[in-house]
PDB file of C-alpha atoms in Angstrom:
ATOM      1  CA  UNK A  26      86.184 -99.888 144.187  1.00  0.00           C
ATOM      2  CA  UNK A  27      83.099 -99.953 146.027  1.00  0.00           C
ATOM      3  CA  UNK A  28      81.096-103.187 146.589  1.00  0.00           C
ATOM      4  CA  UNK A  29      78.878-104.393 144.511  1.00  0.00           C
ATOM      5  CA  UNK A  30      80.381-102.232 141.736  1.00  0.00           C
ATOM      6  CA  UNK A  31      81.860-103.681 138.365  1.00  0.00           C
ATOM      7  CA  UNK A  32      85.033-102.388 135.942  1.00  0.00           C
ATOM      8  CA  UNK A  33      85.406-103.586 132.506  1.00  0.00           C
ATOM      9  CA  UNK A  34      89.047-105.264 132.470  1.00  0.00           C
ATOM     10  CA  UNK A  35      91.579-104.215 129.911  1.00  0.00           C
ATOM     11  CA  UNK A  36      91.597-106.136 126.490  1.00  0.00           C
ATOM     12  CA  UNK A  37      88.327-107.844 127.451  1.00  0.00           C
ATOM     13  CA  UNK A  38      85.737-105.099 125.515  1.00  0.00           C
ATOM     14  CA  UNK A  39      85.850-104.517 122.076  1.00  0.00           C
ATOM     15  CA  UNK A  40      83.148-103.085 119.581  1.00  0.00           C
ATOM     16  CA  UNK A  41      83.312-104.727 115.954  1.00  0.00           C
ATOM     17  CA  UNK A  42      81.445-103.588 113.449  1.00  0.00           C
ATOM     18  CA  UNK A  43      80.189-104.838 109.909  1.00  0.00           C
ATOM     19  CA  UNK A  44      78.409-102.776 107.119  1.00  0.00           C
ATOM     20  CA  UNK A  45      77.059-104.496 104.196  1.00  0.00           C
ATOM     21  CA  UNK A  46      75.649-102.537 101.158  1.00  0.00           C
ATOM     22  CA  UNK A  47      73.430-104.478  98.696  1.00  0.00           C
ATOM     23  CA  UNK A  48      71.930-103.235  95.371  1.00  0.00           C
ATOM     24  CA  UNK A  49      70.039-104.966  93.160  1.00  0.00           C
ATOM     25  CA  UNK A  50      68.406-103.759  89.456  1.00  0.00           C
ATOM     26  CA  UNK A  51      65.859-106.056  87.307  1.00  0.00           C
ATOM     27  CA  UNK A  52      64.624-105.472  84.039  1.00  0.00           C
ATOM     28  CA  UNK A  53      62.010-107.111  82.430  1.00  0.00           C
ATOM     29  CA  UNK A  54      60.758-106.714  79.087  1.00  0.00           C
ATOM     30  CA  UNK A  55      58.726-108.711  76.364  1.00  0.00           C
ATOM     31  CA  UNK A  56      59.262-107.580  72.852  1.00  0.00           C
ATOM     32  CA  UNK A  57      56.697-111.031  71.830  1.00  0.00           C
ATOM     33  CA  UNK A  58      53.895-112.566  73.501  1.00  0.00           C
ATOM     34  CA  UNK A  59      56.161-116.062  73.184  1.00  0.00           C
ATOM     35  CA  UNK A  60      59.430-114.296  74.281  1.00  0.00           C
ATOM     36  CA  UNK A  61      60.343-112.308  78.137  1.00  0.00           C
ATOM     37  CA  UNK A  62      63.354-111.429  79.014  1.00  0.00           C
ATOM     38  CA  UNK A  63      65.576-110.197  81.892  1.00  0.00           C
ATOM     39  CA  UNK A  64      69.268-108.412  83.009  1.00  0.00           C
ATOM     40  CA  UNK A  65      69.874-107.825  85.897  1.00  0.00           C
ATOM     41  CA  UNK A  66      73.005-106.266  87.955  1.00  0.00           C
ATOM     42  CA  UNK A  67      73.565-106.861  92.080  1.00  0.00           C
ATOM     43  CA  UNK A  68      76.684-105.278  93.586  1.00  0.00           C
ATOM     44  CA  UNK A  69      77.671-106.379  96.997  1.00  0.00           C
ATOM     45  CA  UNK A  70      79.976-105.143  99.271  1.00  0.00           C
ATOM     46  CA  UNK A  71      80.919-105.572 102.909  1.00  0.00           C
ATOM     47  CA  UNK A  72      83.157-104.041 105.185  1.00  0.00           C
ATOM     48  CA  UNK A  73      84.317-105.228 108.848  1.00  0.00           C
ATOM     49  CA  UNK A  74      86.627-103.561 111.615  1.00  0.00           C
ATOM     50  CA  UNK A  75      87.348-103.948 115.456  1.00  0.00           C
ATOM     51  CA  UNK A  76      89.941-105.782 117.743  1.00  0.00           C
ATOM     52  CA  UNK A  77      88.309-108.815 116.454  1.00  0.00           C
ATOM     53  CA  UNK A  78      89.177-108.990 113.045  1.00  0.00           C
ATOM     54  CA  UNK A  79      92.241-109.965 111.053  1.00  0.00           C
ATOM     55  CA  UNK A  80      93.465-109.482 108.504  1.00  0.00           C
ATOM     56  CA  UNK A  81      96.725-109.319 107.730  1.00  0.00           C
ATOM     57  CA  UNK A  82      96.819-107.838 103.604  1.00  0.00           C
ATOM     58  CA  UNK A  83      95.233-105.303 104.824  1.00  0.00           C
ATOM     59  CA  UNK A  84      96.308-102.137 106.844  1.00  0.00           C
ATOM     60  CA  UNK A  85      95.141-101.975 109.116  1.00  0.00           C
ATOM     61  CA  UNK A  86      95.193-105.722 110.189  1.00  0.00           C
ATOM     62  CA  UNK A  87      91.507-105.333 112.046  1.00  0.00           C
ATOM     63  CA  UNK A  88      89.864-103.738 109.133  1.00  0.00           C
ATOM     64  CA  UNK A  89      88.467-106.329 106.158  1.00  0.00           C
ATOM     65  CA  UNK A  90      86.547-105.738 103.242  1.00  0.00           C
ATOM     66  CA  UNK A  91      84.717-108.244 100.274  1.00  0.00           C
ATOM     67  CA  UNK A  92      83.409-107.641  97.021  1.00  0.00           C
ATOM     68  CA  UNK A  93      80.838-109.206  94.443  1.00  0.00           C
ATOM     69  CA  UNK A  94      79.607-107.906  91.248  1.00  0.00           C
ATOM     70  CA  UNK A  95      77.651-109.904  89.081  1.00  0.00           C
ATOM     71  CA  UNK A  96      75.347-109.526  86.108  1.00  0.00           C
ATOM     72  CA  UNK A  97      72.563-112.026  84.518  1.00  0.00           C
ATOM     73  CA  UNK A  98      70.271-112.308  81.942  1.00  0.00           C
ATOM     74  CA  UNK A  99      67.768-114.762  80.879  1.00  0.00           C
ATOM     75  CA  UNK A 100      65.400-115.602  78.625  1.00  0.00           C
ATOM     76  CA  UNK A 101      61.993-117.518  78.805  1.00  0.00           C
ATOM     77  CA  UNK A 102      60.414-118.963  75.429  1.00  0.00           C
ATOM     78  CA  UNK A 103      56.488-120.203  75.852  1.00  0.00           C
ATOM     79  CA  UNK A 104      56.785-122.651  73.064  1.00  0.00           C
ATOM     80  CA  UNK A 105      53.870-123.649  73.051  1.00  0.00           C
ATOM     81  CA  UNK A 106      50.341-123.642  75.550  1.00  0.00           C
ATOM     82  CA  UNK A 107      52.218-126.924  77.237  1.00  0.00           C
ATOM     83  CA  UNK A 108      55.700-126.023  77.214  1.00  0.00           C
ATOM     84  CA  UNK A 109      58.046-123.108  78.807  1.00  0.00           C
ATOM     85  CA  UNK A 110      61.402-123.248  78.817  1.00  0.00           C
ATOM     86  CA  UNK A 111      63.458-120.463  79.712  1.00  0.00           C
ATOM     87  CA  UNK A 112      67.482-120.309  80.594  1.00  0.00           C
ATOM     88  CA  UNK A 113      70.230-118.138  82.013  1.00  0.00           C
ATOM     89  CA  UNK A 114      73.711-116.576  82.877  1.00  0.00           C
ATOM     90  CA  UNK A 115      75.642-115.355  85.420  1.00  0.00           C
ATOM     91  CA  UNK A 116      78.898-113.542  85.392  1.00  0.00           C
ATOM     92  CA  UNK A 117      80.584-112.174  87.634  1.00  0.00           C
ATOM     93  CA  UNK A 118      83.586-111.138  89.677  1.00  0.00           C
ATOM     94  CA  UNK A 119      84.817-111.234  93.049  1.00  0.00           C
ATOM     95  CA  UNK A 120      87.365-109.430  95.020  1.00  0.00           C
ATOM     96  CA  UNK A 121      88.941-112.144  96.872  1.00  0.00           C
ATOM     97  CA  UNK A 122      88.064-115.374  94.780  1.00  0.00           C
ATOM     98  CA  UNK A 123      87.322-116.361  91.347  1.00  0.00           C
ATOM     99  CA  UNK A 124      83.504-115.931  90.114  1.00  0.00           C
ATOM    100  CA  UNK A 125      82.677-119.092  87.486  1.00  0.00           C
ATOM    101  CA  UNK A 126      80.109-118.753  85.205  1.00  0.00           C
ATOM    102  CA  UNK A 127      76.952-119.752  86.280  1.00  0.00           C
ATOM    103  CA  UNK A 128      74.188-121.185  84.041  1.00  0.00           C
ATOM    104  CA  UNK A 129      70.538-122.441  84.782  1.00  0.00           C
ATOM    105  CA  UNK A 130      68.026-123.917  82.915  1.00  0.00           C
ATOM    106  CA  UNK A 131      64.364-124.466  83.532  1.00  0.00           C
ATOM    107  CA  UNK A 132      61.505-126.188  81.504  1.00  0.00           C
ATOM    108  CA  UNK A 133      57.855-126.771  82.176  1.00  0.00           C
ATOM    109  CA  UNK A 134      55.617-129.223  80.595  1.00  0.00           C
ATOM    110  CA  UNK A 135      52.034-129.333  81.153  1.00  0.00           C
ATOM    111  CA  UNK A 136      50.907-132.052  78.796  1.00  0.00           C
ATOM    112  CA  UNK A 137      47.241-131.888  80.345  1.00  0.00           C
ATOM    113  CA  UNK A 138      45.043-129.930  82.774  1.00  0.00           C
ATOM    114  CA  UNK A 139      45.813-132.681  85.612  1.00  0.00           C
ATOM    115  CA  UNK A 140      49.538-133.212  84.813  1.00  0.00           C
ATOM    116  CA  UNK A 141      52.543-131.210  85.348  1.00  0.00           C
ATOM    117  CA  UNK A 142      56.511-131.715  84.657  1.00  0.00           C
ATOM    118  CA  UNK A 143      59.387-129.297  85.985  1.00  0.00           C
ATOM    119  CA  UNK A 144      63.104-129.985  85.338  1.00  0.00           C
ATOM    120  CA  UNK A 145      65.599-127.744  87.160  1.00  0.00           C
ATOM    121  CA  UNK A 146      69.328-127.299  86.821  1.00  0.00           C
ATOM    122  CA  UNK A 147      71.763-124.301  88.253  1.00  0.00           C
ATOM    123  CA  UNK A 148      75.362-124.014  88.633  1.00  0.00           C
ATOM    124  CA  UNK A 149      76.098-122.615  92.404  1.00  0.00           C
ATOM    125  CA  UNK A 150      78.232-120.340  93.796  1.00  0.00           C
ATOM    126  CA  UNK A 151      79.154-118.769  97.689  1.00  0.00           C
ATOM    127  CA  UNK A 152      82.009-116.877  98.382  1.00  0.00           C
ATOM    128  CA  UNK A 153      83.776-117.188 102.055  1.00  0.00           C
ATOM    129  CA  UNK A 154      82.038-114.640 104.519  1.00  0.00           C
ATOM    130  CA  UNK A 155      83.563-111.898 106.232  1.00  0.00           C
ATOM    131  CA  UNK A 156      82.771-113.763 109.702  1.00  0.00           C
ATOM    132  CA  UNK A 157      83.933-116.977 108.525  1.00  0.00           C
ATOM    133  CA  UNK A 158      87.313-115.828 106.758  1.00  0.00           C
ATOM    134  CA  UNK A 159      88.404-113.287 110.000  1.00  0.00           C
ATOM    135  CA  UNK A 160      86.245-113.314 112.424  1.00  0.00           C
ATOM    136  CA  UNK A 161      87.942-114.083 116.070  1.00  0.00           C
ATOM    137  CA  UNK A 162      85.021-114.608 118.379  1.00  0.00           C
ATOM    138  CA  UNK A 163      86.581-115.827 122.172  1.00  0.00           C
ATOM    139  CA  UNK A 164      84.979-115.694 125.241  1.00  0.00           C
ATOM    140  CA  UNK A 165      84.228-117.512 127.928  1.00  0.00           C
ATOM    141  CA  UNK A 166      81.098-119.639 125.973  1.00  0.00           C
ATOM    142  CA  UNK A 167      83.052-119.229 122.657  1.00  0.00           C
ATOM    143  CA  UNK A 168      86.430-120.382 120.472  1.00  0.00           C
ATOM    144  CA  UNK A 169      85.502-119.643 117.226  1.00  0.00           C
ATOM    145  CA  UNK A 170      88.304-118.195 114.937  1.00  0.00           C
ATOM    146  CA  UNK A 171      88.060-117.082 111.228  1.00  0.00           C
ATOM    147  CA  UNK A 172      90.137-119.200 108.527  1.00  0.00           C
ATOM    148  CA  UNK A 173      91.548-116.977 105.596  1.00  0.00           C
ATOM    149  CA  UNK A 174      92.817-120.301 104.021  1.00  0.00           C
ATOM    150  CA  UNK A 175      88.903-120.846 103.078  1.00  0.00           C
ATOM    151  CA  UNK A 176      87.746-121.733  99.548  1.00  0.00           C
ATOM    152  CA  UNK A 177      84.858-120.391  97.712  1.00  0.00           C
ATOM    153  CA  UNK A 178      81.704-123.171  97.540  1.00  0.00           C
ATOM    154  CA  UNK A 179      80.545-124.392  94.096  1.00  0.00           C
ATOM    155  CA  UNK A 180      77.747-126.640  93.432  1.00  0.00           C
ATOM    156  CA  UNK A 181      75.105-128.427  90.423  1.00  0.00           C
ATOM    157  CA  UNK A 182      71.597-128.614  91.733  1.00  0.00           C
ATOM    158  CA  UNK A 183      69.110-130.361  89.620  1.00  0.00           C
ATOM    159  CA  UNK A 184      65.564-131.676  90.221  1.00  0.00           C
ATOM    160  CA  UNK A 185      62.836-133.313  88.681  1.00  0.00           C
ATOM    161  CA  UNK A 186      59.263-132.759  89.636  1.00  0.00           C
ATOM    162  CA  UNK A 187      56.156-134.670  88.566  1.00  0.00           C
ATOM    163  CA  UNK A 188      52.630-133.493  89.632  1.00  0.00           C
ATOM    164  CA  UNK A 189      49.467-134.633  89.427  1.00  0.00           C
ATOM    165  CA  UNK A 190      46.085-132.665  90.422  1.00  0.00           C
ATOM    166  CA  UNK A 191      42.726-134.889  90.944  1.00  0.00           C
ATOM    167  CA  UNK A 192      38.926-133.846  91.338  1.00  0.00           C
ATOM    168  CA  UNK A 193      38.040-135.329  94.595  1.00  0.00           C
ATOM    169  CA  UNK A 194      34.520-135.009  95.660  1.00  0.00           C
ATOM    170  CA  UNK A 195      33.058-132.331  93.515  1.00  0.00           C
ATOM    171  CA  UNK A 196      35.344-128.693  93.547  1.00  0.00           C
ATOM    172  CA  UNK A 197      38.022-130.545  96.263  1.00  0.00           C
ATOM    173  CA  UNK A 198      41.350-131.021  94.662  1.00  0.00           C
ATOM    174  CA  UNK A 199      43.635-133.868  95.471  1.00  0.00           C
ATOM    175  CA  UNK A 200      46.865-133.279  94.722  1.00  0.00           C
ATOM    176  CA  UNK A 201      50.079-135.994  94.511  1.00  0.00           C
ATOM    177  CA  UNK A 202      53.357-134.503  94.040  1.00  0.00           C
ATOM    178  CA  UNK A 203      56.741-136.918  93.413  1.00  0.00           C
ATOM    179  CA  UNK A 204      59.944-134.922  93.494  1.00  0.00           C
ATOM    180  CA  UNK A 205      64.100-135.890  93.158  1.00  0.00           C
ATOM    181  CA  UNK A 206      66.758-133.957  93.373  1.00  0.00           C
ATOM    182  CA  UNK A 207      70.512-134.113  93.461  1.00  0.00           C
ATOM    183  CA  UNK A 208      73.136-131.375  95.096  1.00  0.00           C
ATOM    184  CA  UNK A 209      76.843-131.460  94.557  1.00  0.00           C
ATOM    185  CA  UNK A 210      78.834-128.796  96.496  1.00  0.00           C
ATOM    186  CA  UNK A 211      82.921-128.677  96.153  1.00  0.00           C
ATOM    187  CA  UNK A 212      84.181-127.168  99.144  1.00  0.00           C
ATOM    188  CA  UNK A 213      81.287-126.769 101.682  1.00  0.00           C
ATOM    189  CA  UNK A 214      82.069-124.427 104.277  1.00  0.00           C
ATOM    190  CA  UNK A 215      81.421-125.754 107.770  1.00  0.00           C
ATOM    191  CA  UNK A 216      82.084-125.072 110.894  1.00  0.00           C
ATOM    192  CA  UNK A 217      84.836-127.726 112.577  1.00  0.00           C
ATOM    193  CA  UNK A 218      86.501-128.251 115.666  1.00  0.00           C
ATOM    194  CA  UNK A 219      90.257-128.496 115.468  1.00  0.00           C
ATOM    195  CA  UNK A 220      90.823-128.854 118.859  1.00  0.00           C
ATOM    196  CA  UNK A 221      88.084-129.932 121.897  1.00  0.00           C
ATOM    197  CA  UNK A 222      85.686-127.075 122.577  1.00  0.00           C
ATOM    198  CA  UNK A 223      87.586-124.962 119.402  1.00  0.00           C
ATOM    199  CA  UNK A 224      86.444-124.192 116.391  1.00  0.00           C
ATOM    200  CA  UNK A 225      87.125-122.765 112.853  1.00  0.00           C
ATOM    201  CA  UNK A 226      85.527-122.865 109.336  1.00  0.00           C
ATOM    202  CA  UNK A 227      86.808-125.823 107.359  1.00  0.00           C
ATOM    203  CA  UNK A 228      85.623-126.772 103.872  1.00  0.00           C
ATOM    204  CA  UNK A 229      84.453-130.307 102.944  1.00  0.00           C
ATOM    205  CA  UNK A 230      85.852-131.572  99.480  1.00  0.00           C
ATOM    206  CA  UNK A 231      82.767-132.941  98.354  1.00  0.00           C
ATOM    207  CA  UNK A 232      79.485-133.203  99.714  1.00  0.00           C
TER     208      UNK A 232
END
């Protein structure tokens, strides 16, 4: 060909593609001043093809596809002008792994104008990624390779927030804020090498 002139080389071009569709529906409603609540519906879906992915239940092998449907509700009490509480649920399902149920809780204590309390806990869950479970990404830079062997990620989060708002020098505000917190995740997906300079997803037992 002539000089100066390039040619794209057989096997070395590929287009993948990935569509993701998200919807998502709240409804709020309080039948009491004390009482608001919420359901809520999210339906997830995405969809992969090209030389790049594999998969091989499906037909064809470089087409993959993930689902997740989930519902929740809650419910938030004011029980009084210092205290809020409010809680909730999440079920779901998943078209490759198994959804848990996933509950949260939340309560708020303001026991004066200058002092506040929060207490958090949620139950945590992340299903595998299209990229991560099939994805084949090689080039010269790259080695990364999908790993359909991957486990969905579950956690417990929980915190514990004390706060405590000053008058400093007339209408200034000096605030101090002390937080802790604590994460658990079961099989945290990461990204490993297996070999030098190659890599794949991996998950971590416990983190």
């Amino acid at each position: 060909f002539d000089e100066g002139s390039t040619e794209v080389l057989e096997g070395e071009s590929d287009t993948t593609r990935f569509n993701t569709l998200l919807h998502r529906s709240v409804l709020n409603f309080s039948p009491r001043n004390r009482w608001q609540f919420q359901v809520g519906v999210e339906l997830n879906r995405e969809e992969g093809s090209g030389e790049r992915i594999i998969d091989s239940t499906s037909l064809p092998i470089d087409e993959a596809s993930i689902s997740n449907y989930a519902g929740w509700t809650s419910v938030q009490l004011q029980a009084s002008s210092e205290l809020q509480i409010m809680a909730a649920v999440r079920l779901g399902y998943n078209s490759k792994f198994d959804h848990p149920v996933l509950p949260s809780i939340n309560a708020l204590w303001k026991p004066s104008r200058n002092w506040e309390f929060r207490l958090n806990y949620a139950r945590g869950f992340r299903a595998p990624s299209l990229k991560e479970l099939h994805l084949s990404f090689i080039d010269a830079n790259h080695f990364i390779i999908g790993n359909t062997d991957l486990k969905a990620e579950s956690s417990h989060n929980a915190s514990l927030t004390l706060t405590n708002r000053s008058a400093y020098l007339g209408s200034s505000e000096f605030q101090t804020q002390f937080k802790v917190f604590y994460n658990y995740i079961s099989d945290r997906i990461v990204l490993g090498a297996f070999e030098p300079v190659r890599f794949t997803y991996l998950n971590i037992d416990q983190f």
